[in-house]
Tab-separated table of C-alpha atoms in Angstrom:
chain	number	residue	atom	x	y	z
I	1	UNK	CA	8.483	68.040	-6.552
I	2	UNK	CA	5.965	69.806	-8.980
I	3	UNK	CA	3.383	67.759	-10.761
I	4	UNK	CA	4.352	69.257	-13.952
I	5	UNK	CA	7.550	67.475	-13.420
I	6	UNK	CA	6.242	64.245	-12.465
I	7	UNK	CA	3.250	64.174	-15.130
I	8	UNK	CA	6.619	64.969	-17.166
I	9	UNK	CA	7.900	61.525	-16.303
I	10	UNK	CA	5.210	59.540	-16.466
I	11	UNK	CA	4.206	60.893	-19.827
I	12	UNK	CA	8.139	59.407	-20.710
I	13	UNK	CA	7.641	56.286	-18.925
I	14	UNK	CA	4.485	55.285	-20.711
I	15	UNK	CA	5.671	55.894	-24.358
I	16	UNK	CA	8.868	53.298	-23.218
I	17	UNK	CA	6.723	50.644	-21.359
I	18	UNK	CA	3.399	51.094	-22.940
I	19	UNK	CA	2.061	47.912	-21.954
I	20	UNK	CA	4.523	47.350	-18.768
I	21	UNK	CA	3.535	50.423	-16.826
I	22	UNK	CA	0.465	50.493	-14.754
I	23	UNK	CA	-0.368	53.719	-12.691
I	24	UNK	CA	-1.730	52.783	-9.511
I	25	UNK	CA	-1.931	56.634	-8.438
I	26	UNK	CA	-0.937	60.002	-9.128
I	27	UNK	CA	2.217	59.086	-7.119
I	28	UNK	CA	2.552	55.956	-7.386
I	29	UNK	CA	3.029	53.632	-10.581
I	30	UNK	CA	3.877	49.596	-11.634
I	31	UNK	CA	6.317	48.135	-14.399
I	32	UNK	CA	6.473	44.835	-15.062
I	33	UNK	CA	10.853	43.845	-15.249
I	34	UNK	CA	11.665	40.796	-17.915
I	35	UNK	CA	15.421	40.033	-18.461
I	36	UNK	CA	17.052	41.754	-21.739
I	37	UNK	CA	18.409	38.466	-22.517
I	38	UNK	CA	16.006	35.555	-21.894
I	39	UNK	CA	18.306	32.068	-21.419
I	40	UNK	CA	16.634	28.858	-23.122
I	41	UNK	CA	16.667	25.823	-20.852
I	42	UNK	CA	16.778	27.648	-17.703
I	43	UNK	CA	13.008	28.837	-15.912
I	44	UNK	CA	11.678	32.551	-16.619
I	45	UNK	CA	11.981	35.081	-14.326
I	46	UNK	CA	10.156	38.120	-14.323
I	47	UNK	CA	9.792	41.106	-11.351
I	48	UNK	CA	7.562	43.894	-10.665
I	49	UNK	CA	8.971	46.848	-9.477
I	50	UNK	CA	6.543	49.671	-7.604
I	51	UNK	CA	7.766	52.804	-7.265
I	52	UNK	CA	6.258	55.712	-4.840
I	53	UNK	CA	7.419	59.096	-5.127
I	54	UNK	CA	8.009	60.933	-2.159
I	55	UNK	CA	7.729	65.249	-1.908
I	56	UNK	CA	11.728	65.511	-2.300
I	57	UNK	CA	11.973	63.445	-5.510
I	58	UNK	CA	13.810	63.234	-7.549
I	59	UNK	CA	16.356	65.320	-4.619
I	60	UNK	CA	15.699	62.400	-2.664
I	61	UNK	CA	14.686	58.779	-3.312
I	62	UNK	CA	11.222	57.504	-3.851
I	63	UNK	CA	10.136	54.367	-2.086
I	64	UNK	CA	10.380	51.222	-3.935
I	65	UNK	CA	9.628	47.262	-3.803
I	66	UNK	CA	10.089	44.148	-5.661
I	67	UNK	CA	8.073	41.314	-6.389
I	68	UNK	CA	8.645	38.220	-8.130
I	69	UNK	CA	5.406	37.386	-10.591
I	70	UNK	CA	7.609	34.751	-12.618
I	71	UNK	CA	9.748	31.932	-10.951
I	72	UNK	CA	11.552	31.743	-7.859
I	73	UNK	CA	13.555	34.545	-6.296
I	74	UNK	CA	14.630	33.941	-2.697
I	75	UNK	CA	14.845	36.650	-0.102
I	76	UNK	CA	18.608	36.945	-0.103
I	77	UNK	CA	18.233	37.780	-3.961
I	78	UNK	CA	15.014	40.030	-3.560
I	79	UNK	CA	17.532	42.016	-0.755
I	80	UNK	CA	20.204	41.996	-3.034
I	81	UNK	CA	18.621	43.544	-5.728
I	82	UNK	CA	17.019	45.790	-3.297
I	83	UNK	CA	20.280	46.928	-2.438
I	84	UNK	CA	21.643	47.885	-5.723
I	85	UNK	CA	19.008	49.892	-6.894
I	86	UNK	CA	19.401	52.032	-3.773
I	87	UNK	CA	23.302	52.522	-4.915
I	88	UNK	CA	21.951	53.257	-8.211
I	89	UNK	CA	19.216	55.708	-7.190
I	90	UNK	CA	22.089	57.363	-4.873
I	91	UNK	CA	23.932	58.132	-8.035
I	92	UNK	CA	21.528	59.598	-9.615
I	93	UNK	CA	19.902	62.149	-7.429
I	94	UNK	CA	19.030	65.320	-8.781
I	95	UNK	CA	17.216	63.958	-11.670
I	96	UNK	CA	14.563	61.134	-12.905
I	97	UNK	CA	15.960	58.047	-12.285
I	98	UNK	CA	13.113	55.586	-12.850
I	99	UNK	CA	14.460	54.381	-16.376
I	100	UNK	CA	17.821	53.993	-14.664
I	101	UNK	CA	16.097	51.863	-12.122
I	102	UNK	CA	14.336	49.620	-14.412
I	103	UNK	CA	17.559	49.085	-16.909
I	104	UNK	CA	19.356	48.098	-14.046
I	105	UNK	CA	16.432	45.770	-12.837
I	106	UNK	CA	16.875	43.788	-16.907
I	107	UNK	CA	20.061	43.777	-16.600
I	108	UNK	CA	20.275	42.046	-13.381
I	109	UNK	CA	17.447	39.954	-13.929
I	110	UNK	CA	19.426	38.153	-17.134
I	111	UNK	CA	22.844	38.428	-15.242
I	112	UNK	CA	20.673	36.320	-12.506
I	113	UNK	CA	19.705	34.044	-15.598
I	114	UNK	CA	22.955	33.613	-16.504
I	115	UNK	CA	24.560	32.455	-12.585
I	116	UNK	CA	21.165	29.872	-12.662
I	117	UNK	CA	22.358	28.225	-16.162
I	118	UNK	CA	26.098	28.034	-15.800
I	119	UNK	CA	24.744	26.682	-11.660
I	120	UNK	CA	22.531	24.007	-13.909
I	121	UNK	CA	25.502	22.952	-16.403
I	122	UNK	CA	28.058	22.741	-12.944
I	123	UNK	CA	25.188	20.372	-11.439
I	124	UNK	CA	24.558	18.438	-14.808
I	125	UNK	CA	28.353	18.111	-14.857
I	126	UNK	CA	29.201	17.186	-10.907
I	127	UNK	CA	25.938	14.566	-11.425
I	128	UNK	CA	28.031	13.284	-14.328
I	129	UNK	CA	31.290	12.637	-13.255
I	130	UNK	CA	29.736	10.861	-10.052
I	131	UNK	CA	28.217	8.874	-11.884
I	132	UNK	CA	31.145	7.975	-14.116
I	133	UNK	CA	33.563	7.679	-10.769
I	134	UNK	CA	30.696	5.055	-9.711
I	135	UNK	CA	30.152	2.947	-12.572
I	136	UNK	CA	34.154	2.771	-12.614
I	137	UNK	CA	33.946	2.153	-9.145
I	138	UNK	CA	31.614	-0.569	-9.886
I	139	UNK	CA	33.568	-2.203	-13.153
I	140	UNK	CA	36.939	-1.530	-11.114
I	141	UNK	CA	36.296	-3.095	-8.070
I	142	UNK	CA	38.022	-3.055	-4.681
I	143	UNK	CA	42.116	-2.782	-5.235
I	144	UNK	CA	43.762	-5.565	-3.533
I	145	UNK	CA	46.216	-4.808	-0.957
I	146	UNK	CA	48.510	-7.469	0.908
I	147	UNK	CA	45.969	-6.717	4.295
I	148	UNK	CA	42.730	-7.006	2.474
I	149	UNK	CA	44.094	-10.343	0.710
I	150	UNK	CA	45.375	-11.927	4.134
I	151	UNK	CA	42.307	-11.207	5.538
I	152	UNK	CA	40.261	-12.503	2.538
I	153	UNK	CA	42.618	-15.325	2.966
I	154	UNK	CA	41.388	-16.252	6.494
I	155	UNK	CA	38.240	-16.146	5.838
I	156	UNK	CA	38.175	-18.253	3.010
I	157	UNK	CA	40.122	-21.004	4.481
I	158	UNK	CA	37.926	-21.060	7.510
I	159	UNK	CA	34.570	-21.350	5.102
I	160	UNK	CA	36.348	-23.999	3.378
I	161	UNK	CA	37.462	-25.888	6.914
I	162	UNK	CA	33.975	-25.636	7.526
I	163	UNK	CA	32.667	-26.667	4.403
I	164	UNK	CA	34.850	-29.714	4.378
I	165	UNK	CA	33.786	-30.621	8.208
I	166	UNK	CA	30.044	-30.675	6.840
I	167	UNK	CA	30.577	-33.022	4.344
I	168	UNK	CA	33.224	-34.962	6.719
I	169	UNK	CA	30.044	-35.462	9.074
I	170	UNK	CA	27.336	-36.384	6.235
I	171	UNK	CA	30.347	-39.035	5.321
I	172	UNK	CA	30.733	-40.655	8.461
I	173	UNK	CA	26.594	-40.674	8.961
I	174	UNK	CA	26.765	-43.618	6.132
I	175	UNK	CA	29.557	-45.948	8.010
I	176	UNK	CA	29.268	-48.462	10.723
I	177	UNK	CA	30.872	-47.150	13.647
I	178	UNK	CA	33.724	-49.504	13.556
I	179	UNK	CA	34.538	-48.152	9.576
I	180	UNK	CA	34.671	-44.584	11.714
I	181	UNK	CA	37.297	-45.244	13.515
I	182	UNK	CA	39.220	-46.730	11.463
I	183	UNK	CA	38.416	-43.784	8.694
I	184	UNK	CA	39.568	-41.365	11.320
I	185	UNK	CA	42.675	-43.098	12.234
I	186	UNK	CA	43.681	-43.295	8.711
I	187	UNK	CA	42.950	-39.121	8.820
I	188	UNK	CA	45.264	-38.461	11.574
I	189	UNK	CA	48.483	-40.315	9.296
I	190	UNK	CA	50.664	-38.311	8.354
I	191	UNK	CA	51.731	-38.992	4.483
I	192	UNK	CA	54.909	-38.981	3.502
I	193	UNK	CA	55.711	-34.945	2.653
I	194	UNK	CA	53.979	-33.647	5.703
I	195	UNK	CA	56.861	-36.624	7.477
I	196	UNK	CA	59.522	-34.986	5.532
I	197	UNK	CA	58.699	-31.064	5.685
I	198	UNK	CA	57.907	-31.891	9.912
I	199	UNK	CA	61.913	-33.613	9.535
I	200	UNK	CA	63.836	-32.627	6.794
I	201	UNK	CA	66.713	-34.979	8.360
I	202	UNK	CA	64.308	-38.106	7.751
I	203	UNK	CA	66.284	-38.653	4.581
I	204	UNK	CA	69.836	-38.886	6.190
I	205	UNK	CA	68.196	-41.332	8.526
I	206	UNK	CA	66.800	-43.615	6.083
I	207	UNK	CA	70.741	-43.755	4.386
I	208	UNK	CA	71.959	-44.843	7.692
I	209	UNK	CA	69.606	-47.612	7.921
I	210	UNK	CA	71.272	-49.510	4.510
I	211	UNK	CA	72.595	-52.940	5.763
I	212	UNK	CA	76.249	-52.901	5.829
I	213	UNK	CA	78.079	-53.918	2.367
I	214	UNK	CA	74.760	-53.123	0.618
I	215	UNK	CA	75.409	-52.051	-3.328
I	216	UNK	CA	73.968	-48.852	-4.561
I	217	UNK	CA	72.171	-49.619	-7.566
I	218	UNK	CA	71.962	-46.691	-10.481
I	219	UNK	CA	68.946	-47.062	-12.192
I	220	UNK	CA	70.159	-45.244	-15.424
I	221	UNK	CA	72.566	-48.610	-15.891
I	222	UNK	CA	69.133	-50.492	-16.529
I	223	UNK	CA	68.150	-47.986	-19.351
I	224	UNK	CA	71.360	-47.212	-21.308
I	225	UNK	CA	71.660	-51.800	-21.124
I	226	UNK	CA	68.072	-51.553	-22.528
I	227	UNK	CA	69.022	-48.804	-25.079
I	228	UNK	CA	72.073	-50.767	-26.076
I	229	UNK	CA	69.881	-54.541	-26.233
I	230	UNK	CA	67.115	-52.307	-28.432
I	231	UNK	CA	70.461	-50.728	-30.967
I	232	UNK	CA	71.641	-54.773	-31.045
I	233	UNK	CA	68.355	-56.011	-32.040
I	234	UNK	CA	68.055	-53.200	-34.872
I	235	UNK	CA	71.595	-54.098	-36.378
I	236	UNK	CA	70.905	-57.805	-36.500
I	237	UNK	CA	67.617	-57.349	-38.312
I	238	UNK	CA	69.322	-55.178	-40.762
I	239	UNK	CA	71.751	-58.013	-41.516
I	240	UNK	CA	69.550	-60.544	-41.533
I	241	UNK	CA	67.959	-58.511	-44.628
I	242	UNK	CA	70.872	-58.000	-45.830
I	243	UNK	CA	72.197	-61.604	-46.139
I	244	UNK	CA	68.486	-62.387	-47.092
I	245	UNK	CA	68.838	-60.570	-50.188
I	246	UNK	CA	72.600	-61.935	-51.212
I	247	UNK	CA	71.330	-65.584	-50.735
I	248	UNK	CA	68.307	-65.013	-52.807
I	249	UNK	CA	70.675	-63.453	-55.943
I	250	UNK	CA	73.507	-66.122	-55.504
I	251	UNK	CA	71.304	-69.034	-55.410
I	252	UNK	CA	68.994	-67.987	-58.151
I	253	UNK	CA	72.732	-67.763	-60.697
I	254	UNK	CA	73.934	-70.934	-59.148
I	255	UNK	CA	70.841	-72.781	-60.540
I	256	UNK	CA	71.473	-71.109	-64.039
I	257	UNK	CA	74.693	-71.248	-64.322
I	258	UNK	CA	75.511	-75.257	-62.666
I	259	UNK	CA	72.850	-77.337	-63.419
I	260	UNK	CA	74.581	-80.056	-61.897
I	261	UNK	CA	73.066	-80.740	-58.492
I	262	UNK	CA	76.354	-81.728	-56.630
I	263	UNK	CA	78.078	-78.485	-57.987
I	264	UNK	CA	75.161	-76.542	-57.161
I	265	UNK	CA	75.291	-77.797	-53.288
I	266	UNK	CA	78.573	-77.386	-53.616
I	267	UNK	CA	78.606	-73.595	-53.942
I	268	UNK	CA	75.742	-73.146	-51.708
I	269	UNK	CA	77.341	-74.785	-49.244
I	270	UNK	CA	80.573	-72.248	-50.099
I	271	UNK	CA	77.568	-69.542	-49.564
I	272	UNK	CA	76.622	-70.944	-46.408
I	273	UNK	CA	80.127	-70.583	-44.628
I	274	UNK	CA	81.050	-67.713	-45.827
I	275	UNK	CA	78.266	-65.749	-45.010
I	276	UNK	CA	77.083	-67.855	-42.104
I	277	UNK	CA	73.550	-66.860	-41.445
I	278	UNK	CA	72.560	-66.602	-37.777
I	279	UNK	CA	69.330	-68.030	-38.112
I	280	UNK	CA	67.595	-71.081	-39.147
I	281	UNK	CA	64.932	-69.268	-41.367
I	282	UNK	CA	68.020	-67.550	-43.436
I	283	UNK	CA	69.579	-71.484	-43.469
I	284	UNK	CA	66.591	-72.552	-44.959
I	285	UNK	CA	66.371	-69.378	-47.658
I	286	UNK	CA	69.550	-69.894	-48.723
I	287	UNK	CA	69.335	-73.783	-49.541
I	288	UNK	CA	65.619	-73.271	-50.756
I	289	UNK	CA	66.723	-74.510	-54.262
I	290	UNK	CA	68.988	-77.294	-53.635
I	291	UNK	CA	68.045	-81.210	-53.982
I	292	UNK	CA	69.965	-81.994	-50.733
I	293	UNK	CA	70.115	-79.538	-48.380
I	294	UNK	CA	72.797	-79.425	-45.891
């Protein structure tokens, strides 16, 4: 490679990347790599790329090396890149390929942006949905299965049997020791349901032990003869009333219409029979006005 050629190149290089190029020798130079399109939200990157020209440039490759001066670039990525722009400068042999180099080198760098954000926004998302799956985990609770209630069963009961035997104990601290025993013989009775469910033929037994010529007795006989006394009662108040108000009318025109005292009893006592009051109280109404009451 002549030095007219290279001088060529650099003169090229420095009107392109006036303030990224640094000339370390008359073979060797630096430019400073920044991504074409920068990402907001995600952290800068920026790489320095040295390039050494070798006697066979640009027939042959020049020697070249990476360095990250802005974030975080692992190794695997630093190979990576390494990697491609030996493809690249492979392709282009046979004629100056730094500017080929370095446009590959923004390109990449913002493609590399671009993998870190959409990374971020699948991170921000997975982060979300646990946390939704757990706070409906939280509000939802554990699904009840016929297992998991049998066994919640179980345990209940037996915290509640012991429970119960606690304050069975406390109970009996507070009794005379004679009260005890007979608390806990009453305890041990059987009432009459657990009787039954232990001997459902209990109640065919009790029928057979009716003495003989014994009269079954319906108990709905006592409550339609109430119903009926009740209907009586209402009918002879209402005619009661009734004759109540006839005696008061008939008597009051009797005394207008006969002044004569014997006449007057006379048709009251008419009144009387015909109507024939079943109490004493109507008796009385009815011959309120006469002199001489029957």
């Amino acid at each position: 490679m002549s030095a007219e050629v290279l001088a060529e190149e650099f003169e090229v290089l420095e009107s392109i990347y006036p303030t990224e190029l640094t000339k370390l020798s008359e073979r060797e130079i630096r430019i400073a790599i920044e991504p074409d399109d920068p990402v907001d939200g995600v952290e800068p990157l920026a790489l320095a790329l040295d390039v050494e020209y070798t006697d066979g440039y640009p027939d042959a490759l020049p020697n070249f090396s990476l360095e990250a001066t802005e974030g975080e670039l692992d190794e695997a990525e630093i190979k990576h890149l390494h990697e491609e722009l030996q493809k690249v400068g492979e392709e282009n042999l046979g004629m100056a390929m730094t500017f080929t180099l370095v446009t590959h080198l923004r390109e990449r760098l913002s493609g590399l942006l671009r993998e870190r954000e959409e990374r971020k926004r699948q991170e921000e998302a997975e982060k979300e949905r646990k946390a939704l799956e757990a706070e409906e985990a939280r509000t939802r609770g554990t699904p009840v299965t016929v297992e998991s209630f049998k066994a919640w069963k179980a345990k209940f009961d037996k915290e509640l049997a012991e429970k119960r035997a606690r304050e069975e104990e406390e109970r009996l601290k507070g009794i005379s020791p004679k009260e005890r025993e007979e608390y806990k013989r009453m305890q041990t009775r059987l009432t009459g349901r657990q009787l039954f469910e232990r001997d459902r033929t209990l109640s065919a037994e009790d029928e057979s032990y009716n003495e003989e010529g014994a009269v079954s007795v319906d108990i709905s006989q006592y409550d339609r003869a109430a119903q009926e006394e009740e209907e009586n009662d209402d009918d002879r108040a209402s005619e009661e009333a009734l004759l109540s108000f006839h005696a008061d009318n008939m008597s009051t025109t009797l005394d207008l219409l006969a002044p004569d005292v014997v006449a007057t009893n006379f048709f009251k006592k008419a009144i009387y029979l015909v109507h024939r009051p079943s109490s004493l109280t109507l008796r009385d109404k009815v011959f309120a006005h006469s002199s001489n009451p029957l």
